[in-house]
Amino acid sequence: MLRNKTIADPTPVYFKLQQEIQTKIEKGQWTPGQCILPERILAEIHKVSIGTVKKALLNLVHKGYLYRIQGKGTFVAGTTLRRESLRYYRFLRNFRDNEADLKIKLLELKKINGQQPHNRYLKIRSDQNLYEIRRLFFFKKNPIVYSISYLPQKMFQNLHEFPIYLFEKVTLYEALEKNYAVPTIYNHELFGATVADAKTAQLLQITDGRAVLFIEMLSFTYRDKPYEYRKSYCVTDERKVFNEI
Amino acid sequence: MLRNKTIADPTPVYFKLQQEIQTKIEKGQWTPGQCILPERILAEIHKVSIGTVKKALLNLVHKGYLYRIQGKGTFVAGTTLRRESLRYYRFLRNFRDNEADLKIKLLELKKINGQQPHNRYLKIRSDQNLYEIRRLFFFKKNPIVYSISYLPQKMFQNLHEFPIYLFEKVTLYEALEKNYAVPTIYNHELFGATVADAKTAQLLQITDGRAVLFIEMLSFTYRDKPYEYRKSYCVTDERKVFNEI
DNA sequence: GCTCATTTGTTCGTATGTATC
DNA sequence: TGATACATACGAACAAATGAG
């Protein structure tokens, strides 16, 4: 057992181990915060050297699946750790402004029939039904964002049975990660300017026909699976949407 | 010479080597595309093991400063390699659309006095002068973006002496990287919706007072030094600005 | 506060595989 | 084919952080 590699399979040993662990995390068999087996044990089990185990684990640290604490152990990471490369909106007046603290109000959560282009974006059949979540975000009592989210019912069963505060106290992605083990890996966004329609203008307390920022967002979880399509209308006179690349 | 570490300096050897190489690249002593010394030689020079050199080099590969080709060598990377974590705008109609190919027209390049908030954003004194670059971006003969860039004169001396095509054939960041060795490391952006003023509306060939997407961008090079402040006005009825996070 | 077992972090050295020219 | 350079893998030793007793 000096060499686990054969001529037929050029896949490095560390890579196989790395993939094995990644899969366990993606399937939810190893959950965020959990301490995994120490290097030494993993090396014994897989009959490889410590160095090989180290390489596999460090690669997964780089990819954001694990984090390590010297003297304590190796742990499964949650979305928050990967969030340094995943930025959600912040609202600023200018580049030196402090971040605005937003309050969330849930307007409506209901089941709706599948529709286009939503289902196409979510990569589900057109007859699959959706959850529709309408929310209003406030900055100091003033509404500044109105958003409508669409999620596959099949993926988030019984979402309507959760208490309302779940959607008002934490961001949607935090709620979904906790309750459905669906971490956000990356987002796609489209930015545009549009004119507020009557309903949106009323909700955002602006005059009908004013220019608002329109953002379409598609959020992806593991294996490039889209799980949320969201449309947002933002009042940007005072505060603009901030993005750090 | 068994251990290079002393009690007084707990900084790992690989980290010092890593920083040394990174500095050489940042200062332009080692330029993009250049092949650096092989592992073995670096190990001899610094009197460390191959493994330690490897660790330093692999970290810099991960940070985007180097790339390695088995059997050939280790090379200094250009901005393009780091660009996977640095996205510039793309224009799409929807999430499944193909990217639009834009043509650039330089409207004006002139020296102007320093002004606020520009100089503050660029972290330069208020008496330092600027270059102002006005450009128009076309998609199939139709203007869709009007942008005004501000750069520190001191940092880009003789920029006005470059031929016009430099600003029309390649993106501004490519031109700056090539001619001034100023690679883009990250951007900050502010998105908003606004109403086109008379001049902007005329340039973008839209009716006065229509909603346009307004983007403010601050670009940073090494050591968190801002080098460009840009304001862009985008027509987004057909195509929206795409962002991949 | 101290000791000690555990765990990760760093460094070394060696051998072999594989890609490039 | 051979020389060179990077990639993988092994094993060993010690440093440094953690937490329990």
Short mmCIF file of C-alpha atoms (C1' of nucleotides) in Angstrom, two decimals:
data_model
loop_
_atom_site.label_atom_id
_atom_site.label_comp_id
_atom_site.label_asym_id
_atom_site.label_seq_id
_atom_site.Cartn_x
_atom_site.Cartn_y
_atom_site.Cartn_z
CA MET A 1 0.00 0.00 0.00
CA LEU A 2 2.76 2.39 -0.82
CA ARG A 3 0.95 3.94 -3.75
CA ASN A 4 -2.84 4.13 -3.97
CA LYS A 5 -2.64 5.37 -7.54
CA THR A 6 -2.78 2.96 -10.41
CA ILE A 7 -1.93 3.55 -14.03
CA ALA A 8 -5.60 3.32 -14.94
CA ASP A 9 -6.76 6.03 -12.55
CA PRO A 10 -4.68 9.19 -12.60
CA THR A 11 -7.03 11.01 -10.19
CA PRO A 12 -4.92 12.15 -7.23
CA VAL A 13 -5.68 10.54 -3.91
CA TYR A 14 -6.07 13.88 -2.16
CA PHE A 15 -8.65 14.90 -4.75
CA LYS A 16 -10.79 11.82 -4.22
CA LEU A 17 -10.77 12.40 -0.48
CA GLN A 18 -11.59 16.05 -1.05
CA GLN A 19 -14.56 15.20 -3.25
CA GLU A 20 -15.80 12.60 -0.78
CA ILE A 21 -15.86 15.12 2.05
CA GLN A 22 -17.39 17.84 -0.10
CA THR A 23 -20.20 15.50 -1.10
CA LYS A 24 -20.92 14.62 2.53
CA ILE A 25 -21.29 18.32 3.30
CA GLU A 26 -23.42 19.03 0.25
CA LYS A 27 -25.76 16.17 1.05
CA GLY A 28 -26.15 17.42 4.58
CA GLN A 29 -24.60 14.33 6.14
CA TRP A 30 -22.08 16.68 7.74
CA THR A 31 -23.77 19.85 8.91
CA PRO A 32 -22.45 23.38 9.54
CA GLY A 33 -20.60 23.77 12.82
CA GLN A 34 -19.94 20.08 13.17
CA CYS A 35 -16.42 18.97 14.05
CA ILE A 36 -15.07 16.39 11.64
CA LEU A 37 -12.57 13.61 12.31
CA PRO A 38 -8.99 14.73 13.00
CA GLU A 39 -6.31 14.47 10.32
CA ARG A 40 -4.64 11.53 11.97
CA ILE A 41 -7.83 9.45 12.03
CA LEU A 42 -8.75 10.35 8.45
CA ALA A 43 -5.27 9.30 7.37
CA GLU A 44 -5.63 5.94 9.13
CA ILE A 45 -9.10 5.28 7.75
CA HIS A 46 -8.17 6.08 4.18
CA LYS A 47 -4.69 4.60 4.53
CA VAL A 48 -2.96 7.73 3.26
CA SER A 49 -0.40 10.02 4.85
CA ILE A 50 -1.23 13.01 7.03
CA GLY A 51 0.13 15.30 4.32
CA THR A 52 -2.37 13.99 1.80
CA VAL A 53 -5.27 14.48 4.20
CA LYS A 54 -3.95 17.96 4.93
CA LYS A 55 -3.97 18.87 1.26
CA ALA A 56 -7.56 17.71 0.81
CA LEU A 57 -8.74 19.58 3.91
CA LEU A 58 -6.87 22.79 3.05
CA ASN A 59 -8.37 22.80 -0.43
CA LEU A 60 -11.84 22.58 1.11
CA VAL A 61 -10.94 25.41 3.48
CA HIS A 62 -10.05 27.47 0.40
CA LYS A 63 -13.32 26.55 -1.25
CA GLY A 64 -15.20 27.60 1.88
CA TYR A 65 -16.53 24.19 2.91
CA LEU A 66 -14.43 23.85 6.05
CA TYR A 67 -12.62 25.96 8.57
CA ARG A 68 -9.91 24.89 10.97
CA ILE A 69 -8.91 26.03 14.43
CA GLN A 70 -5.48 25.09 15.63
CA GLY A 71 -5.72 22.93 18.71
CA LYS A 72 -9.47 22.40 18.33
CA GLY A 73 -10.20 20.73 15.06
CA THR A 74 -11.70 20.98 11.60
CA PHE A 75 -15.30 22.14 11.24
CA VAL A 76 -17.96 22.25 8.56
CA ALA A 77 -18.54 25.84 7.45
CA GLY A 78 -21.92 27.50 6.98
CA THR A 79 -22.87 30.03 4.33
CA THR A 80 -21.63 32.89 6.45
CA LEU A 81 -18.05 31.83 5.86
CA ARG A 82 -18.49 31.70 2.14
CA ARG A 83 -20.18 35.06 2.30
CA GLU A 84 -16.99 37.01 1.84
CA SER A 85 -17.33 36.18 -1.81
CA LEU A 86 -21.09 36.52 -1.70
CA ARG A 87 -22.36 39.97 -1.12
CA TYR A 88 -25.85 41.03 -0.45
CA TYR A 89 -27.04 44.54 -1.01
CA ARG A 90 -26.17 47.31 1.31
CA PHE A 91 -27.69 50.72 1.14
CA LEU A 92 -25.41 53.73 1.20
CA ARG A 93 -25.67 57.41 0.37
CA ASN A 94 -22.09 57.50 -0.95
CA PHE A 95 -18.85 55.53 -0.86
CA ARG A 96 -17.97 56.66 2.65
CA ASP A 97 -21.39 56.24 4.19
CA ASN A 98 -22.27 53.74 6.87
CA GLU A 99 -24.48 50.85 6.08
CA ALA A 100 -28.20 51.35 6.52
CA ASP A 101 -30.05 49.08 8.93
CA LEU A 102 -33.21 47.81 7.28
CA LYS A 103 -36.39 46.51 8.84
CA ILE A 104 -38.38 43.87 6.99
CA LYS A 105 -42.17 43.59 6.75
CA LEU A 106 -43.78 40.49 5.27
CA LEU A 107 -46.68 41.58 3.08
CA GLU A 108 -47.81 38.23 1.76
CA LEU A 109 -46.73 34.60 1.44
CA LYS A 110 -48.85 32.42 -0.80
CA LYS A 111 -48.84 29.46 -3.14
CA ILE A 112 -49.19 30.27 -6.80
CA ASN A 113 -49.14 28.33 -10.03
CA GLY A 114 -45.92 28.06 -11.94
CA GLN A 115 -45.33 30.85 -14.47
CA GLN A 116 -42.79 32.02 -17.00
CA PRO A 117 -40.09 33.13 -17.07
CA HIS A 118 -39.87 32.25 -13.37
CA ASN A 119 -39.99 28.47 -13.79
CA ARG A 120 -37.50 28.59 -16.61
CA TYR A 121 -35.06 30.60 -14.53
CA LEU A 122 -35.55 28.18 -11.62
CA LYS A 123 -34.93 25.25 -13.98
CA ILE A 124 -38.20 23.52 -13.08
CA ARG A 125 -41.03 22.28 -15.29
CA SER A 126 -43.74 24.80 -16.11
CA ASP A 127 -46.37 22.78 -14.19
CA GLN A 128 -44.42 22.94 -10.94
CA ASN A 129 -45.95 25.40 -8.46
CA LEU A 130 -44.27 28.24 -6.63
CA TYR A 131 -44.26 30.16 -3.39
CA GLU A 132 -44.58 33.90 -3.80
CA ILE A 133 -43.21 36.09 -1.01
CA ARG A 134 -43.82 39.84 -1.04
CA ARG A 135 -41.76 41.93 1.34
CA LEU A 136 -41.18 45.58 2.09
CA PHE A 137 -37.87 46.85 3.51
CA PHE A 138 -37.80 49.98 5.64
CA PHE A 139 -35.03 52.38 6.50
CA LYS A 140 -36.06 54.49 9.48
CA LYS A 141 -39.82 54.05 8.94
CA ASN A 142 -39.44 54.83 5.24
CA PRO A 143 -40.04 52.03 2.72
CA ILE A 144 -37.13 51.83 0.29
CA VAL A 145 -37.33 48.34 -1.22
CA TYR A 146 -40.28 46.28 -2.38
CA SER A 147 -39.37 42.72 -3.31
CA ILE A 148 -41.22 39.72 -4.68
CA SER A 149 -39.55 36.32 -4.37
CA TYR A 150 -40.46 33.10 -6.14
CA LEU A 151 -39.38 29.70 -4.80
CA PRO A 152 -40.14 26.14 -5.95
CA GLN A 153 -42.85 24.64 -3.69
CA LYS A 154 -41.33 21.21 -4.08
CA MET A 155 -38.01 22.39 -2.70
CA PHE A 156 -39.46 24.27 0.28
CA GLN A 157 -42.39 22.20 1.46
CA ASN A 158 -44.52 23.67 4.26
CA LEU A 159 -42.85 27.04 3.97
CA HIS A 160 -46.24 28.68 4.56
CA GLU A 161 -46.49 27.03 7.98
CA PHE A 162 -43.50 28.87 9.39
CA PRO A 163 -44.25 31.80 11.68
CA ILE A 164 -44.18 35.25 10.13
CA TYR A 165 -41.30 36.48 12.24
CA LEU A 166 -39.07 34.01 10.41
CA PHE A 167 -39.35 36.24 7.38
CA GLU A 168 -39.09 39.51 9.27
CA LYS A 169 -36.28 38.87 11.74
CA VAL A 170 -33.74 37.32 9.46
CA THR A 171 -32.93 37.55 5.78
CA LEU A 172 -34.61 35.01 3.57
CA TYR A 173 -31.39 33.23 2.76
CA GLU A 174 -30.60 32.73 6.44
CA ALA A 175 -34.07 31.29 6.99
CA LEU A 176 -33.75 28.90 4.06
CA GLU A 177 -30.29 27.73 5.05
CA LYS A 178 -31.40 26.95 8.59
CA ASN A 179 -34.72 25.29 7.80
CA TYR A 180 -34.00 23.59 4.52
CA ALA A 181 -30.21 23.26 4.48
CA VAL A 182 -30.05 25.30 1.28
CA PRO A 183 -26.95 27.48 1.46
CA THR A 184 -26.46 30.24 -1.06
CA ILE A 185 -23.40 29.70 -3.22
CA TYR A 186 -23.73 32.54 -5.70
CA ASN A 187 -26.16 35.00 -7.23
CA HIS A 188 -26.87 36.38 -10.65
CA GLU A 189 -28.30 39.86 -10.87
CA LEU A 190 -29.72 42.19 -13.46
CA PHE A 191 -29.86 45.90 -12.75
CA GLY A 192 -32.12 48.32 -14.55
CA ALA A 193 -33.99 51.56 -14.16
CA THR A 194 -37.74 51.63 -14.54
CA VAL A 195 -40.76 53.69 -13.65
CA ALA A 196 -42.81 52.75 -10.62
CA ASP A 197 -46.27 51.40 -11.38
CA ALA A 198 -49.24 52.44 -9.25
CA LYS A 199 -49.03 49.58 -6.73
CA THR A 200 -45.27 49.80 -6.28
CA ALA A 201 -45.41 53.60 -5.97
CA GLN A 202 -48.09 53.30 -3.29
CA LEU A 203 -46.12 50.72 -1.30
CA LEU A 204 -42.90 52.74 -1.54
CA GLN A 205 -44.80 55.96 -0.78
CA ILE A 206 -43.51 57.78 -3.83
CA THR A 207 -45.35 59.62 -6.55
CA ASP A 208 -46.61 57.46 -9.37
CA GLY A 209 -44.23 57.32 -12.31
CA ARG A 210 -41.00 58.06 -10.49
CA ALA A 211 -37.74 56.38 -11.51
CA VAL A 212 -36.83 53.37 -9.37
CA LEU A 213 -33.98 50.89 -9.46
CA PHE A 214 -35.16 47.48 -10.64
CA ILE A 215 -33.13 44.42 -9.64
CA GLU A 216 -33.75 40.88 -10.77
CA MET A 217 -31.88 38.25 -8.79
CA LEU A 218 -31.41 34.54 -9.26
CA SER A 219 -29.86 32.71 -6.30
CA PHE A 220 -28.06 29.42 -6.62
CA THR A 221 -27.24 26.68 -4.14
CA TYR A 222 -24.99 23.65 -4.55
CA ARG A 223 -24.56 22.12 -7.98
CA ASP A 224 -25.70 25.29 -9.74
CA LYS A 225 -29.30 24.72 -8.67
CA PRO A 226 -31.31 27.98 -8.71
CA TYR A 227 -33.70 28.20 -5.75
CA GLU A 228 -35.00 31.76 -5.73
CA TYR A 229 -35.97 34.29 -8.36
CA ARG A 230 -36.51 37.75 -6.93
CA LYS A 231 -37.63 41.08 -8.32
CA SER A 232 -36.88 44.20 -6.28
CA TYR A 233 -37.88 47.80 -6.70
CA CYS A 234 -35.67 50.28 -4.86
CA VAL A 235 -36.03 53.96 -4.13
CA THR A 236 -32.51 55.30 -4.65
CA ASP A 237 -32.73 59.06 -4.24
CA GLU A 238 -31.24 59.06 -0.80
CA ARG A 239 -29.49 55.75 -0.63
CA LYS A 240 -28.04 53.72 -3.45
CA VAL A 241 -27.48 50.01 -3.69
CA PHE A 242 -23.90 49.18 -2.86
CA ASN A 243 -21.85 46.47 -4.44
CA GLU A 244 -18.34 45.42 -3.55
CA ILE A 245 -16.61 43.34 -6.15
CA MET B 1 20.33 25.76 9.78
CA LEU B 2 17.66 23.32 10.81
CA ARG B 3 15.11 25.96 11.76
CA ASN B 4 14.96 29.46 10.29
CA LYS B 5 12.38 30.53 12.81
CA THR B 6 13.41 32.25 16.03
CA ILE B 7 11.43 32.84 19.17
CA ALA B 8 11.34 36.57 18.43
CA ASP B 9 9.76 36.27 14.99
CA PRO B 10 6.86 33.86 14.74
CA THR B 11 6.11 34.81 11.12
CA PRO B 12 6.21 31.62 9.06
CA VAL B 13 9.04 31.36 6.57
CA TYR B 14 6.68 30.55 3.71
CA PHE B 15 4.73 33.72 4.48
CA LYS B 16 7.80 35.94 4.33
CA LEU B 17 8.79 34.45 1.01
CA GLN B 18 5.22 34.85 -0.23
CA GLN B 19 5.16 38.53 0.74
CA GLU B 20 8.56 39.13 -0.83
CA ILE B 21 7.42 37.74 -4.16
CA GLN B 22 4.08 39.54 -4.00
CA THR B 23 5.89 42.83 -3.42
CA LYS B 24 8.17 42.25 -6.40
CA ILE B 25 5.10 41.77 -8.59
CA GLU B 26 3.25 44.74 -7.15
CA LYS B 27 6.23 47.02 -7.68
CA GLY B 28 6.50 45.86 -11.26
CA GLN B 29 9.95 44.33 -10.80
CA TRP B 30 8.42 41.08 -11.98
CA THR B 31 6.00 41.68 -14.83
CA PRO B 32 3.02 39.70 -16.16
CA GLY B 33 3.96 36.72 -18.30
CA GLN B 34 7.46 36.56 -16.94
CA CYS B 35 8.77 33.17 -15.84
CA ILE B 36 10.13 33.26 -12.31
CA LEU B 37 12.90 31.15 -10.82
CA PRO B 38 12.11 27.45 -10.36
CA GLU B 39 11.21 26.00 -6.95
CA ARG B 40 14.56 24.30 -6.56
CA ILE B 41 16.52 27.52 -7.12
CA LEU B 42 14.27 29.56 -4.85
CA ALA B 43 14.72 26.92 -2.17
CA GLU B 44 18.53 27.10 -2.50
CA ILE B 45 18.62 30.90 -2.49
CA HIS B 46 16.41 31.25 0.57
CA LYS B 47 17.84 28.18 2.22
CA VAL B 48 14.47 26.57 2.78
CA SER B 49 12.97 23.31 1.60
CA ILE B 50 11.13 22.80 -1.66
CA GLY B 51 7.92 22.23 0.28
CA THR B 52 8.13 25.64 1.87
CA VAL B 53 8.72 27.33 -1.49
CA LYS B 54 5.80 25.35 -2.89
CA LYS B 55 3.50 26.56 -0.14
CA ALA B 56 4.42 30.20 -0.77
CA LEU B 57 3.98 29.85 -4.53
CA LEU B 58 0.67 27.98 -4.29
CA ASN B 59 -0.73 30.65 -1.99
CA LEU B 60 0.16 33.28 -4.58
CA VAL B 61 -1.44 31.15 -7.28
CA HIS B 62 -4.59 31.12 -5.19
CA LYS B 63 -4.42 34.88 -4.70
CA GLY B 64 -4.05 35.31 -8.44
CA TYR B 65 -0.50 36.65 -8.54
CA LEU B 66 1.05 33.63 -10.22
CA TYR B 67 0.13 30.70 -12.40
CA ARG B 68 2.02 27.47 -12.90
CA ILE B 69 2.37 25.07 -15.79
CA GLN B 70 3.66 21.63 -15.03
CA GLY B 71 6.89 21.03 -16.88
CA LYS B 72 7.27 24.68 -17.90
CA GLY B 73 7.48 26.86 -14.86
CA THR B 74 5.87 29.48 -12.67
CA PHE B 75 4.72 32.75 -14.24
CA VAL B 76 3.58 36.16 -13.13
CA ALA B 77 -0.14 36.60 -13.77
CA GLY B 78 -1.81 39.67 -15.26
CA THR B 79 -5.12 41.17 -14.23
CA THR B 80 -7.00 38.93 -16.61
CA LEU B 81 -6.31 35.96 -14.42
CA ARG B 82 -7.63 37.69 -11.37
CA ARG B 83 -10.68 38.71 -13.30
CA GLU B 84 -12.65 35.64 -12.37
CA SER B 85 -13.25 37.35 -9.07
CA LEU B 86 -13.53 40.74 -10.73
CA ARG B 87 -16.47 41.24 -12.92
CA TYR B 88 -17.13 44.08 -15.27
CA TYR B 89 -20.55 44.90 -16.54
CA ARG B 90 -22.18 42.82 -19.14
CA PHE B 91 -25.39 43.75 -20.85
CA LEU B 92 -28.15 41.21 -21.11
CA ARG B 93 -31.87 41.20 -21.84
CA ASN B 94 -32.51 38.39 -19.37
CA PHE B 95 -30.69 35.67 -17.45
CA ARG B 96 -30.35 33.41 -20.48
CA ASP B 97 -29.30 36.04 -22.97
CA ASN B 98 -25.93 36.22 -24.64
CA GLU B 99 -23.56 38.98 -23.78
CA ALA B 100 -23.79 42.15 -25.82
CA ASP B 101 -20.72 43.30 -27.69
CA LEU B 102 -20.18 47.01 -27.11
CA LYS B 103 -18.32 49.57 -29.19
CA ILE B 104 -16.61 52.45 -27.46
CA LYS B 105 -16.41 56.07 -28.63
CA LEU B 106 -14.15 58.53 -26.87
CA LEU B 107 -15.99 61.84 -26.57
CA GLU B 108 -13.43 63.86 -24.65
CA LEU B 109 -10.24 63.54 -22.63
CA LYS B 110 -9.11 66.62 -20.76
CA LYS B 111 -7.33 67.90 -17.68
CA ILE B 112 -9.53 69.45 -15.03
CA ASN B 113 -9.02 70.87 -11.58
CA GLY B 114 -9.57 68.66 -8.61
CA GLN B 115 -13.13 68.61 -7.26
CA GLN B 116 -15.25 67.02 -4.58
CA PRO B 117 -16.34 64.39 -3.88
CA HIS B 118 -14.05 62.97 -6.59
CA ASN B 119 -10.76 63.77 -4.88
CA ARG B 120 -12.02 62.50 -1.57
CA TYR B 121 -13.06 59.20 -3.14
CA LEU B 122 -9.68 58.93 -4.86
CA LYS B 123 -7.94 59.64 -1.54
CA ILE B 124 -5.95 62.57 -2.94
CA ARG B 125 -5.64 66.17 -1.72
CA SER B 126 -8.22 68.62 -3.02
CA ASP B 127 -5.58 70.64 -4.91
CA GLN B 128 -4.47 67.63 -6.97
CA ASN B 129 -5.74 67.77 -10.56
CA LEU B 130 -7.64 65.14 -12.50
CA TYR B 131 -8.12 63.68 -15.94
CA GLU B 132 -11.71 63.57 -17.10
CA ILE B 133 -12.63 60.97 -19.73
CA ARG B 134 -16.06 60.97 -21.33
CA ARG B 135 -17.05 57.90 -23.32
CA LEU B 136 -20.11 56.55 -25.05
CA PHE B 137 -20.77 52.80 -25.41
CA PHE B 138 -22.80 51.51 -28.34
CA PHE B 139 -24.69 48.28 -28.85
CA LYS B 140 -25.42 47.84 -32.56
CA LYS B 141 -25.18 51.55 -33.41
CA ASN B 142 -27.38 52.44 -30.45
CA PRO B 143 -25.81 54.32 -27.52
CA ILE B 144 -26.65 52.58 -24.26
CA VAL B 145 -24.02 53.81 -21.78
CA TYR B 146 -22.56 57.26 -21.19
CA SER B 147 -19.67 57.30 -18.73
CA ILE B 148 -17.45 59.94 -17.20
CA SER B 149 -14.21 58.80 -15.55
CA TYR B 150 -11.96 60.75 -13.22
CA LEU B 151 -8.33 59.76 -12.66
CA PRO B 152 -5.50 61.40 -10.67
CA GLN B 153 -3.20 63.28 -13.07
CA LYS B 154 -0.23 62.52 -10.88
CA MET B 155 -0.79 58.79 -11.18
CA PHE B 156 -1.29 58.76 -14.97
CA GLN B 157 1.12 61.34 -16.32
CA ASN B 158 0.91 62.07 -20.06
CA LEU B 159 -2.34 60.16 -20.42
CA HIS B 160 -3.57 62.83 -22.86
CA GLU B 161 -0.68 62.06 -25.22
CA PHE B 162 -1.84 58.53 -25.91
CA PRO B 163 -3.61 57.96 -29.23
CA ILE B 164 -7.40 57.96 -29.17
CA TYR B 165 -7.73 54.36 -30.28
CA LEU B 166 -6.21 53.32 -26.98
CA PHE B 167 -9.46 54.34 -25.34
CA GLU B 168 -11.70 52.93 -28.03
CA LYS B 169 -10.19 49.54 -28.81
CA VAL B 170 -9.69 48.26 -25.30
CA THR B 171 -11.36 48.84 -21.99
CA LEU B 172 -9.90 51.55 -19.83
CA TYR B 173 -8.63 49.13 -17.24
CA GLU B 174 -6.70 47.16 -19.85
CA ALA B 175 -5.10 50.37 -21.12
CA LEU B 176 -4.10 51.46 -17.64
CA GLU B 177 -2.69 48.10 -16.71
CA LYS B 178 -0.53 47.96 -19.83
CA ASN B 179 0.73 51.53 -19.83
CA TYR B 180 0.95 52.32 -16.14
CA ALA B 181 1.18 48.88 -14.52
CA VAL B 182 -1.98 49.60 -12.53
CA PRO B 183 -3.95 46.38 -12.30
CA THR B 184 -7.49 46.44 -10.99
CA ILE B 185 -7.89 44.48 -7.79
CA TYR B 186 -11.47 45.29 -6.84
CA ASN B 187 -14.30 47.72 -7.43
CA HIS B 188 -16.91 49.42 -5.32
CA GLU B 189 -20.16 50.30 -6.98
CA LEU B 190 -23.31 52.20 -6.22
CA PHE B 191 -26.44 51.54 -8.24
CA GLY B 192 -29.35 53.91 -8.50
CA ALA B 193 -32.16 55.02 -10.77
CA THR B 194 -32.35 58.59 -11.95
CA VAL B 195 -33.84 60.73 -14.65
CA ALA B 196 -31.73 61.65 -17.65
CA ASP B 197 -30.77 65.30 -17.85
CA ALA B 198 -30.83 67.11 -21.18
CA LYS B 199 -27.22 66.42 -22.17
CA THR B 200 -27.31 62.75 -21.17
CA ALA B 201 -30.65 62.22 -22.89
CA GLN B 202 -29.28 63.77 -26.08
CA LEU B 203 -26.16 61.59 -26.04
CA LEU B 204 -28.14 58.42 -25.32
CA GLN B 205 -30.77 59.42 -27.90
CA ILE B 206 -33.66 59.09 -25.50
CA THR B 207 -36.40 61.49 -24.58
CA ASP B 208 -35.52 64.00 -21.90
CA GLY B 209 -36.60 62.92 -18.44
CA ARG B 210 -36.61 59.17 -19.00
CA ALA B 211 -35.48 56.77 -16.24
CA VAL B 212 -31.88 55.61 -16.59
CA LEU B 213 -29.68 53.39 -14.47
CA PHE B 214 -27.00 55.41 -12.68
CA ILE B 215 -23.82 53.62 -11.60
CA GLU B 216 -21.01 55.13 -9.59
CA MET B 217 -17.84 53.08 -9.54
CA LEU B 218 -14.62 53.36 -7.60
CA SER B 219 -11.78 51.12 -8.81
CA PHE B 220 -8.91 50.04 -6.62
CA THR B 221 -5.44 48.79 -7.42
CA TYR B 222 -2.85 47.27 -5.09
CA ARG B 223 -2.82 48.29 -1.47
CA ASP B 224 -6.39 49.58 -1.57
CA LYS B 225 -5.39 52.59 -3.66
CA PRO B 226 -8.38 54.00 -5.59
CA TYR B 227 -7.38 55.08 -9.09
CA GLU B 228 -10.64 55.77 -10.95
CA TYR B 229 -13.98 57.26 -10.05
CA ARG B 230 -16.59 56.73 -12.74
CA LYS B 231 -20.17 57.78 -13.24
CA SER B 232 -22.23 55.88 -15.80
CA TYR B 233 -25.70 56.43 -17.17
CA CYS B 234 -27.26 53.35 -18.78
CA VAL B 235 -30.35 52.88 -20.89
CA THR B 236 -31.84 49.63 -19.58
CA ASP B 237 -35.15 49.17 -21.37
CA GLU B 238 -33.79 46.54 -23.68
CA ARG B 239 -30.72 45.36 -21.91
CA LYS B 240 -29.98 45.33 -18.23
CA VAL B 241 -26.65 45.44 -16.46
CA PHE B 242 -25.60 41.98 -15.41
CA ASN B 243 -23.78 41.06 -12.29
CA GLU B 244 -22.52 37.66 -11.26
CA ILE B 245 -21.69 37.38 -7.61
"C1'" DG C 1 -1.92 28.96 37.28
"C1'" DC C 2 -0.09 24.59 35.64
"C1'" DT C 3 0.23 20.21 33.24
"C1'" DC C 4 -0.93 17.21 29.70
"C1'" DA C 5 -3.20 15.02 25.85
"C1'" DT C 6 -5.09 16.38 21.52
"C1'" DT C 7 -5.20 18.83 17.25
"C1'" DT C 8 -3.73 21.79 13.80
"C1'" DG C 9 0.36 24.55 11.75
"C1'" DT C 10 5.02 24.68 9.94
"C1'" DT C 11 9.13 22.77 8.05
"C1'" DC C 12 12.11 19.44 6.51
"C1'" DG C 13 13.70 15.72 3.30
"C1'" DT C 14 12.94 12.16 -0.05
"C1'" DA C 15 11.00 9.56 -3.78
"C1'" DT C 16 8.38 9.18 -7.73
"C1'" DG C 17 5.05 10.65 -11.36
"C1'" DT C 18 4.12 13.54 -15.29
"C1'" DA C 19 4.26 17.41 -18.51
"C1'" DT C 20 7.24 20.36 -21.53
"C1'" DC C 21 10.64 21.21 -24.75
"C1'" DT D 1 15.68 10.64 -25.43
"C1'" DG D 2 17.09 13.42 -21.79
"C1'" DA D 3 17.02 17.48 -18.93
"C1'" DT D 4 14.06 20.40 -16.49
"C1'" DA D 5 10.12 21.76 -13.76
"C1'" DC D 6 6.03 21.11 -11.47
"C1'" DA D 7 2.70 17.56 -9.00
"C1'" DT D 8 1.86 14.03 -5.81
"C1'" DA D 9 2.75 11.34 -1.82
"C1'" DC D 10 5.10 9.73 2.17
"C1'" DG D 11 6.88 10.25 6.88
"C1'" DA D 12 9.01 12.66 10.60
"C1'" DA D 13 9.77 16.29 13.94
"C1'" DC D 14 8.57 20.18 16.38
"C1'" DA D 15 5.70 24.51 17.31
"C1'" DA D 16 1.53 26.49 18.89
"C1'" DA D 17 -3.23 26.65 20.29
"C1'" DT D 18 -7.03 24.46 22.86
"C1'" DG D 19 -9.41 22.51 26.57
"C1'" DA D 20 -9.81 19.39 30.41
"C1'" DG D 21 -8.21 18.11 34.81
#
